[in-house]
Short mmCIF file of C-alpha atoms and ligand atoms in Angstrom, two decimals:
data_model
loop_
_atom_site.label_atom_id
_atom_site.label_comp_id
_atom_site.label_asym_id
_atom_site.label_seq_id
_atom_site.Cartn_x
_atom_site.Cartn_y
_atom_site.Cartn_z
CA UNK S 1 7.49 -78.54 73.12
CA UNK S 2 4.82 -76.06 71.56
CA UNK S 3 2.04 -77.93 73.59
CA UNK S 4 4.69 -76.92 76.79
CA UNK S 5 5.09 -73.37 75.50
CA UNK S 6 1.21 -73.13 75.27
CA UNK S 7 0.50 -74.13 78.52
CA UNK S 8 3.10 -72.07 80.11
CA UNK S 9 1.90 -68.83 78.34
CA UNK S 10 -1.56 -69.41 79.66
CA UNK S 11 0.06 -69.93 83.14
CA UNK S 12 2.02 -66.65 82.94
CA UNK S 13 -0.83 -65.00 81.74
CA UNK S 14 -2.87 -65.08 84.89
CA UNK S 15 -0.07 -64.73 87.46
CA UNK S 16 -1.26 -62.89 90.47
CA UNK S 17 0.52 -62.40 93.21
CA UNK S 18 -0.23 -60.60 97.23
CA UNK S 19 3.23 -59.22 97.51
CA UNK S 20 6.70 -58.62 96.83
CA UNK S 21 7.84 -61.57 98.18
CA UNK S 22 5.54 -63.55 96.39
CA UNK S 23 6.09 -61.85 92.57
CA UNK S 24 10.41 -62.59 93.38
CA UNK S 25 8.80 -66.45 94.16
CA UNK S 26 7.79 -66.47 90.59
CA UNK S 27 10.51 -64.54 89.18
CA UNK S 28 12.61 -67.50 90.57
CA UNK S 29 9.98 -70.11 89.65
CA UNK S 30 10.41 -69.29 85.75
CA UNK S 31 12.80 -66.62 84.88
CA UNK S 32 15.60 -67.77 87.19
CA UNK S 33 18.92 -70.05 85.85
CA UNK S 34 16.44 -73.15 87.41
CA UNK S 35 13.23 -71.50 86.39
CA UNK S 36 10.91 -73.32 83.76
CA UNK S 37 10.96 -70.86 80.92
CA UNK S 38 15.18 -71.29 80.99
CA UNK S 39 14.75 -74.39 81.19
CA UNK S 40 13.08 -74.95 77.96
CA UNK S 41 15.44 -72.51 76.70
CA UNK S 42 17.66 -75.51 77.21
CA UNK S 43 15.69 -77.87 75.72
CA UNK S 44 15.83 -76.09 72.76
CA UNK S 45 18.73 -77.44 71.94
CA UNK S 46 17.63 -80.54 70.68
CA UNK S 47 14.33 -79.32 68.59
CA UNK S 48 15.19 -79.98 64.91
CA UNK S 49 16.47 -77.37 62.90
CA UNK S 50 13.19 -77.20 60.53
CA UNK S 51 10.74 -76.27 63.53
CA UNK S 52 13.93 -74.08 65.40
CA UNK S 53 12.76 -70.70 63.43
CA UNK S 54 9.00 -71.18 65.16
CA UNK S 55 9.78 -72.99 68.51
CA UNK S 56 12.25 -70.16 69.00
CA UNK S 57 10.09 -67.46 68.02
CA UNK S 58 7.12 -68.88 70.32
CA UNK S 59 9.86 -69.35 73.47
CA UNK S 60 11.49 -65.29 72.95
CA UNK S 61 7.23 -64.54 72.75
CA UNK S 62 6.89 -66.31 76.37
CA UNK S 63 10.18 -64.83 77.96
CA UNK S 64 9.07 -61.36 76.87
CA UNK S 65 5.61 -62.37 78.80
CA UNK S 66 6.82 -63.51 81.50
CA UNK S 67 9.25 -60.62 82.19
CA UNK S 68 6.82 -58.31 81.34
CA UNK S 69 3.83 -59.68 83.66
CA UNK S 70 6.50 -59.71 86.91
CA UNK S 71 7.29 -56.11 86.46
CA UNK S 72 4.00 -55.20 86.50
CA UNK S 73 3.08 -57.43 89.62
CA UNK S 74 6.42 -55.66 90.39
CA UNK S 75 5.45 -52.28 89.68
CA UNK S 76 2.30 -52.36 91.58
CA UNK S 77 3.60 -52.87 95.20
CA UNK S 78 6.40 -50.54 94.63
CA UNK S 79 4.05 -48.24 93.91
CA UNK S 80 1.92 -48.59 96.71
CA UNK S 81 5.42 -48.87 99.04
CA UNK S 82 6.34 -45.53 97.39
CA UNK S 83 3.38 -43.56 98.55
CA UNK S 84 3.62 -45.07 101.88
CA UNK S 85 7.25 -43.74 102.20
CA UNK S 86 7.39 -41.05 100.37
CA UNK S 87 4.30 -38.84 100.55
CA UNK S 88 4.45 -37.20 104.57
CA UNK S 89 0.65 -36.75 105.27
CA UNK S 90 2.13 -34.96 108.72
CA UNK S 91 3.99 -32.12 106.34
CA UNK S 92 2.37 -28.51 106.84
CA UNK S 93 0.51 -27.82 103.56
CA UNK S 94 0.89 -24.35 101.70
CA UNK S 95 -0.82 -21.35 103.20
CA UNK S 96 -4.58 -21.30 102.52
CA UNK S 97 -5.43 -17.42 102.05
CA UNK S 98 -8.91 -17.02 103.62
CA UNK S 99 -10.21 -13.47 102.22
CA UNK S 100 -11.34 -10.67 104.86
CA UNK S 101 -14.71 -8.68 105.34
CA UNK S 102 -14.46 -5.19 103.37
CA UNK S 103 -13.38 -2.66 106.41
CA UNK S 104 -17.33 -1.05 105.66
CA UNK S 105 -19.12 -4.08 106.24
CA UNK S 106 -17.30 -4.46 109.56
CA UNK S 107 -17.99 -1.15 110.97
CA UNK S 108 -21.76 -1.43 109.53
CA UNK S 109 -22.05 -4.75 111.73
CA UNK S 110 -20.16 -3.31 114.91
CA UNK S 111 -23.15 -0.88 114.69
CA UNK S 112 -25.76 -2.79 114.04
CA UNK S 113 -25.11 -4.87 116.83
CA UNK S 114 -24.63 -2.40 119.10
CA UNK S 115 -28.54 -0.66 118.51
CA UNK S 116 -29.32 -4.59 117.94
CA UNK S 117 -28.31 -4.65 122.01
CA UNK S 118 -30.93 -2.34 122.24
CA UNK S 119 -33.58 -3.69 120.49
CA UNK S 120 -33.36 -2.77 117.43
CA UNK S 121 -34.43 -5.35 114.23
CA UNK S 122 -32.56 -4.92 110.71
CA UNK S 123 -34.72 -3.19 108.09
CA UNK S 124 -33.63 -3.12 104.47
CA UNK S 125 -34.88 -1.33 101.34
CA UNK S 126 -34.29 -0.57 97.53
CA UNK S 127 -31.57 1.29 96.10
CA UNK S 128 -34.02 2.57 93.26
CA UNK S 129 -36.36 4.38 94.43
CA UNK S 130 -39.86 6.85 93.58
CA UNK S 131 -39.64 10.51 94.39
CA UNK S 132 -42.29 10.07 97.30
CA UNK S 133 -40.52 7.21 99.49
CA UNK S 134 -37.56 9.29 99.27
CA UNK S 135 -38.53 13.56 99.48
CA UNK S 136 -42.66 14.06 99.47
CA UNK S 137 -43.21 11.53 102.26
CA UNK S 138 -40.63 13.07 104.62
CA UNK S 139 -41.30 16.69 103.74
CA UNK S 140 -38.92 17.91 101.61
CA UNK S 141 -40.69 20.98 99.89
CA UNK S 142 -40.85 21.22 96.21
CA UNK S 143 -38.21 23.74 96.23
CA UNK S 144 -35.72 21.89 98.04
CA UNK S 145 -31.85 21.90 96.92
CA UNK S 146 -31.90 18.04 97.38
CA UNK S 147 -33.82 17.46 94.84
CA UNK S 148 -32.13 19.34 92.33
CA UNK S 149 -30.22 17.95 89.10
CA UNK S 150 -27.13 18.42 91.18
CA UNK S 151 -27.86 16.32 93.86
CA UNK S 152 -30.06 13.59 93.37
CA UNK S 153 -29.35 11.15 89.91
CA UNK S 154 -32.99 10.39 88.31
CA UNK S 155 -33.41 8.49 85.56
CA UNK S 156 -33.96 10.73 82.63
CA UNK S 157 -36.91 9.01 81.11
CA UNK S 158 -38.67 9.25 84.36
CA UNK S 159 -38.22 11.86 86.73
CA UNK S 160 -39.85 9.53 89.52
CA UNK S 161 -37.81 7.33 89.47
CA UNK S 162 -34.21 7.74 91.73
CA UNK S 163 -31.48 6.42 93.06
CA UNK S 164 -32.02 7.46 97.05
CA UNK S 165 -30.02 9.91 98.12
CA UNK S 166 -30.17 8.93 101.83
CA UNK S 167 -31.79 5.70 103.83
CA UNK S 168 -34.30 7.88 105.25
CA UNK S 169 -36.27 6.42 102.54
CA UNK S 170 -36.27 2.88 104.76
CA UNK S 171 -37.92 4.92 107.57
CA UNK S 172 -40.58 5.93 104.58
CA UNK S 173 -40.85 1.97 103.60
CA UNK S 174 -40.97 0.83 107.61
CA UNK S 175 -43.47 3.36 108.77
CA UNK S 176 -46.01 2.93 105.92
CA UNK S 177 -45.88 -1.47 106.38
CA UNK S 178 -45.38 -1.91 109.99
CA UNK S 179 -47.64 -0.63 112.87
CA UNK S 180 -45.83 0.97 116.01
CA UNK S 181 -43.65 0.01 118.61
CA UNK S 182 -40.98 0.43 115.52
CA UNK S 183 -37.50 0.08 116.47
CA UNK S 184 -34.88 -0.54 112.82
CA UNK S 185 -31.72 0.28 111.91
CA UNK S 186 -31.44 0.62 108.36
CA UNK S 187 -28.33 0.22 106.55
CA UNK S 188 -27.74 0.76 102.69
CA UNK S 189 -25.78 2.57 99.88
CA UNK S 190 -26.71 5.87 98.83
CA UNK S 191 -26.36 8.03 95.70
CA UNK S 192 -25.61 11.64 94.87
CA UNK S 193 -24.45 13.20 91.80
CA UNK S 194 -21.63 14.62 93.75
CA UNK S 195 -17.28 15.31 92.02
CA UNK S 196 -15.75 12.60 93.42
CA UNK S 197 -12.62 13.58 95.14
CA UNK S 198 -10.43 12.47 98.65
CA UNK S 199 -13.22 12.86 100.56
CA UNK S 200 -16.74 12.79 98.44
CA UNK S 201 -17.81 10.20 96.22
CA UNK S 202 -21.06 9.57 94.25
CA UNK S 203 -21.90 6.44 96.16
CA UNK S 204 -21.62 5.95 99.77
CA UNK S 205 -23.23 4.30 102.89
CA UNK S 206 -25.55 5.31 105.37
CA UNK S 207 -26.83 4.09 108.71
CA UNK S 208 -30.45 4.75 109.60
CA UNK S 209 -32.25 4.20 113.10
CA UNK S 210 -36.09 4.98 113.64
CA UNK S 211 -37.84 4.47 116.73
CA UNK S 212 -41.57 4.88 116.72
CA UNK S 213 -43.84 4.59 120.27
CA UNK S 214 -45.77 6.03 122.56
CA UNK S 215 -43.96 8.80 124.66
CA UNK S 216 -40.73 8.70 123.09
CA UNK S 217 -38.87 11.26 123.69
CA UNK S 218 -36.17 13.45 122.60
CA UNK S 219 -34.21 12.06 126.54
CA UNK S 220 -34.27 8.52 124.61
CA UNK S 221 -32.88 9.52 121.29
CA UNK S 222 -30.01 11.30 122.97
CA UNK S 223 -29.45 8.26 125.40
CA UNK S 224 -29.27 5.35 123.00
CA UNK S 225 -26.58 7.82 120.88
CA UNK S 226 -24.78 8.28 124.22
CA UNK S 227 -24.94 4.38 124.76
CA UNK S 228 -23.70 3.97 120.94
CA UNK S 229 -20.80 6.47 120.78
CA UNK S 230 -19.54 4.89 124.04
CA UNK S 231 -19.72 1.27 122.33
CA UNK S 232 -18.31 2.36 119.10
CA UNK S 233 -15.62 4.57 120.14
CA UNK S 234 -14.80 3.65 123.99
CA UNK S 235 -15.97 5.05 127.45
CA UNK S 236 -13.65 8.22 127.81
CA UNK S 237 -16.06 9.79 124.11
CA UNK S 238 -18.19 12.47 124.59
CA UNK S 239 -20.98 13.96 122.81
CA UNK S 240 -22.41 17.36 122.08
CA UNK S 241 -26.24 17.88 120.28
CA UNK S 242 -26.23 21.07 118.25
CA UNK S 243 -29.57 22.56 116.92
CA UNK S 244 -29.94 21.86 112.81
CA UNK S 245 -32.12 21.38 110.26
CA UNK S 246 -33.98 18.68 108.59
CA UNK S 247 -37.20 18.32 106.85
CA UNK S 248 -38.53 15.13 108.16
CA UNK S 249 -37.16 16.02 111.48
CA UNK S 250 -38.56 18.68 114.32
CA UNK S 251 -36.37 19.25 116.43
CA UNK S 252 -33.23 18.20 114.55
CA UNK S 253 -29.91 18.25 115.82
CA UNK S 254 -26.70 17.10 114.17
CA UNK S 255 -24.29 15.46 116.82
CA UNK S 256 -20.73 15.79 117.59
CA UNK S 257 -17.94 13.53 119.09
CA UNK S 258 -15.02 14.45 121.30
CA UNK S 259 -12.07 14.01 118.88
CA UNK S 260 -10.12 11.32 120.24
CA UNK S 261 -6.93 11.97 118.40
CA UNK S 262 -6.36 15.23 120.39
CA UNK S 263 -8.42 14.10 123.71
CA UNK S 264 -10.35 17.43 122.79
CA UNK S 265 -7.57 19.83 123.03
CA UNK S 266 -7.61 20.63 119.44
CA UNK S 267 -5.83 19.41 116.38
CA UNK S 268 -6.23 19.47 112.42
CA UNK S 269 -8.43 16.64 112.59
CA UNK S 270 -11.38 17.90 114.07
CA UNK S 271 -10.19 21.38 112.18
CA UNK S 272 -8.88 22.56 116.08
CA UNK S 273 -12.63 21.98 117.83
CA UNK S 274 -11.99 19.40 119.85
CA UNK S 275 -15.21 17.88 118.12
CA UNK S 276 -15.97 15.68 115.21
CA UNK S 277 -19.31 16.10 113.15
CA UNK S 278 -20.73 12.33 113.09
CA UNK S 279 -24.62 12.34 112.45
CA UNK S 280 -27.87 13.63 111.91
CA UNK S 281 -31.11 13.34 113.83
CA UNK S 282 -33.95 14.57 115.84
CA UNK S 283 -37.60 13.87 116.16
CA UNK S 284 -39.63 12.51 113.64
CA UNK S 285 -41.68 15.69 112.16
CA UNK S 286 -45.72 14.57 113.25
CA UNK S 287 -46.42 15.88 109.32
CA UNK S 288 -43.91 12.97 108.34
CA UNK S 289 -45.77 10.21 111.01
CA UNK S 290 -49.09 11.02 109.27
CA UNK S 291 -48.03 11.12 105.67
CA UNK S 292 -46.94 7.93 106.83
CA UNK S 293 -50.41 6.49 107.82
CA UNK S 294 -49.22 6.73 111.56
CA UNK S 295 -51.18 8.90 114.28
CA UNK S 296 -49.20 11.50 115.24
CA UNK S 297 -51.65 12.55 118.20
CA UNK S 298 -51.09 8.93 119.54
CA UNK S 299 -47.16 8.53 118.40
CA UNK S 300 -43.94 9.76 118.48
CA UNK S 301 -40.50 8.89 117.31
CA UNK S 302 -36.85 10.01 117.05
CA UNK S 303 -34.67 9.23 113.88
CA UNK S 304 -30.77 9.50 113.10
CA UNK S 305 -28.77 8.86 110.21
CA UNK S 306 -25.27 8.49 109.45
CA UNK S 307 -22.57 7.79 107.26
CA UNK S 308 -20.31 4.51 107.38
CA UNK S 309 -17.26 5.76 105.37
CA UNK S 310 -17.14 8.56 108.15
CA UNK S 311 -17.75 6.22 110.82
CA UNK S 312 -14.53 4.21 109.16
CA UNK S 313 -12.38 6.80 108.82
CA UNK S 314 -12.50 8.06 112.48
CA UNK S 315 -12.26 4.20 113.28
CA UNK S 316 -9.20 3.77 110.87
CA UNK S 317 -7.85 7.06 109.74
CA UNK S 318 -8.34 6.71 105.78
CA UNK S 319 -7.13 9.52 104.55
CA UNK S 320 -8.52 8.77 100.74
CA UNK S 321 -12.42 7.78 100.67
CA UNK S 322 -12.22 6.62 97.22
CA UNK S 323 -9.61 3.71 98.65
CA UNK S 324 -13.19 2.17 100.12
CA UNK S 325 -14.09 1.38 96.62
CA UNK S 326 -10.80 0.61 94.91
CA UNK S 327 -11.01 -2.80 95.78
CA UNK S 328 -7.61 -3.03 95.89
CA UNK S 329 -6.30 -6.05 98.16
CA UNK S 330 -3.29 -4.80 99.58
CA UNK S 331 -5.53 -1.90 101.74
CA UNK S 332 -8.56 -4.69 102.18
CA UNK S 333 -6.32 -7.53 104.00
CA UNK S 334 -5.23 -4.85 106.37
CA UNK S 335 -8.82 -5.12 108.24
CA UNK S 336 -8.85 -8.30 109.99
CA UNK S 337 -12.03 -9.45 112.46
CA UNK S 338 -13.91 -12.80 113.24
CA UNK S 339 -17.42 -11.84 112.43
N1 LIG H 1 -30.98 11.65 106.05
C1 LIG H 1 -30.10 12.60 106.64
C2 LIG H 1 -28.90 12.82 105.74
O1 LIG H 1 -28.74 12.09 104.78
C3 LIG H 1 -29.64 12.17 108.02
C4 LIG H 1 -30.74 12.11 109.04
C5 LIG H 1 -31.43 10.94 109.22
C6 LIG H 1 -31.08 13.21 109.80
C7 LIG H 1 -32.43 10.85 110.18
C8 LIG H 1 -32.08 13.16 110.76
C9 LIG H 1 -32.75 11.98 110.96
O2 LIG H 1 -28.10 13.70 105.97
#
């Protein structure tokens, strides 16, 4: 009897089994009212009492084994079957919230891509800047109000060092590396030590273009802002060049847009002009081309420079500029593009 017990425990022991079918075949074959294990379970009957207390113990030990090993066999098809019937690979999964591009950087590549249409290359260059890349290079007398405490944040250890107040300091960087024909459009953050309010902030964004050949005229700077405005803001937008003043600039102009929330007529927005104020520009002074290392006599060149919150807001109607640095998701899921 124990030598039948043995043998049958080292049966049960390695049971396998391909399928459901097969594991209720061996239920049958040993657990069933004809299976072997109740059979011996019969048999035990007739062992004599002395040796009942370990036979008996030994046969419970093999039941348990055997019952255990099919409902594991057991367990691992159902499992399987479960997943097959239960799990719906064809069921729509939750929402996958993709972010967006911050409503600046899609305005700042609308434009670059529009002067890249006409041949102009990306130029780039630091946010901390020297005193000369950003006012002596382009002019800007000693005296100048741009350079004061108020306007300009300089780091108080070291007066030549700044944050630059404009990205005309990229036109400083491009003219003094590359050699003419120059044609980049610069874009990058700029500081001033400026109250921030609804509509000024100490950090903001600016657009610069420079175009640097022979023969270039003040005709081509006011045709590639025609061919801009009309990209940007649609066919029907008009633009007006008003006389102004810049250092680094001679002549300088600062250029207007036909409001296009009144058609021109008129309204609060463009303070009842019919124009909005969007840029600044003109030629590049010949002082600037040859503090530059670039020959004036041989050269000439056109510049602009404008900002992208401004840009934004005429393309958007933000009424709060500080709402472009809030970060707050609820206003930056509202601006939706592919690029
Ligand atoms: N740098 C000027 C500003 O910050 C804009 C400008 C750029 C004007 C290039 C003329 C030419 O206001």
């Amino acid at each position: 009897m124990i030598e039948k017990i043995n043998n049958l425990t080292n049966v049960i022991e390695n049971l396998t089994a391909n399928n459901n079918e097969e594991v209720e075949a061996l239920r049958i074959k040993y657990l069933s009212k004809k299976g072997e294990i109740t059979a011996l379970f019969n048999d035990f009957r007739d062992v004599p009492n002395e040796q009942k207390r370990e036979i008996g113990q030994k046969l419970n030990q093999l039941r348990n084994l055997a019952q255990e090993k099919i409902k594991s066999l057991k367990d691992t098809f159902e499992n399987t079957d479960f997943s097959i019937q239960e799990i719906d690979l064809t069921r729509p999964c939750d929402p996958i919230e993709i972010g967006t591009r911050h409503p600046l950087s899609l305005i700042r590549n609308e434009i670059v891509d529009i002067f890249s249409k006409l041949g102009f290359v990306l130029a780039e260059g630091p946010e901390i800047e020297d005193d000369w890349h950003v006012f002596e290079a382009l002019n800007f007398p000693a005296e100048h109000p741009a350079r004061d405490m108020q306007d300009t944040f300089f780091i108080e250890k070291n007066p030549d060092v700044l944050l630059r107040t404009h990205t005309s300091s990229v036109q400083t960087r491009v003219m003094t590396t590359q050699k003419p024909p120059i044609r980049v459009i610069c874009p990058g953050r700029v500081y001033r030590n400026e109250a921030i309010s609804y509509r000024a902030h100490c950090f903001f964004h600016q657009i610069e273009g420079l175009y640097i050949d022979k023969n270039v005229s003040f005709a081509d700077l006011k045709q590639a802002l025609l061919y801009f405005t009309k990209e940007m803001f649609g066919e029907k937008t008009q633009i007006r060049l008003r006389p102004s003043y810049f250092p680094f600039t001679e002549p300088s102009a600062e250029m207007d847009i036909s409001c296009d929330l009144c058609g021109g007529k008129g309204c609060a927005f463009c303070k009842h002009t019919g124009w909005v104020e969007i840029m600044g520009c003109g030629m590049v002074d010949p002082n600037v081309l040859d503090l530059c290392g670039i020959d004036s006599k041989e050269y000439s060149g056109y510049a602009f420079g404008f900002g992208v919150e401004r840009i934004a807001n005429l393309k958007y109607r933000v009424k709060d500029l500080r709402m472009f640095s809030e970060n707050d998701v609820r206003f930056l899921k509202q601006f939706k593009s592919s690029r």
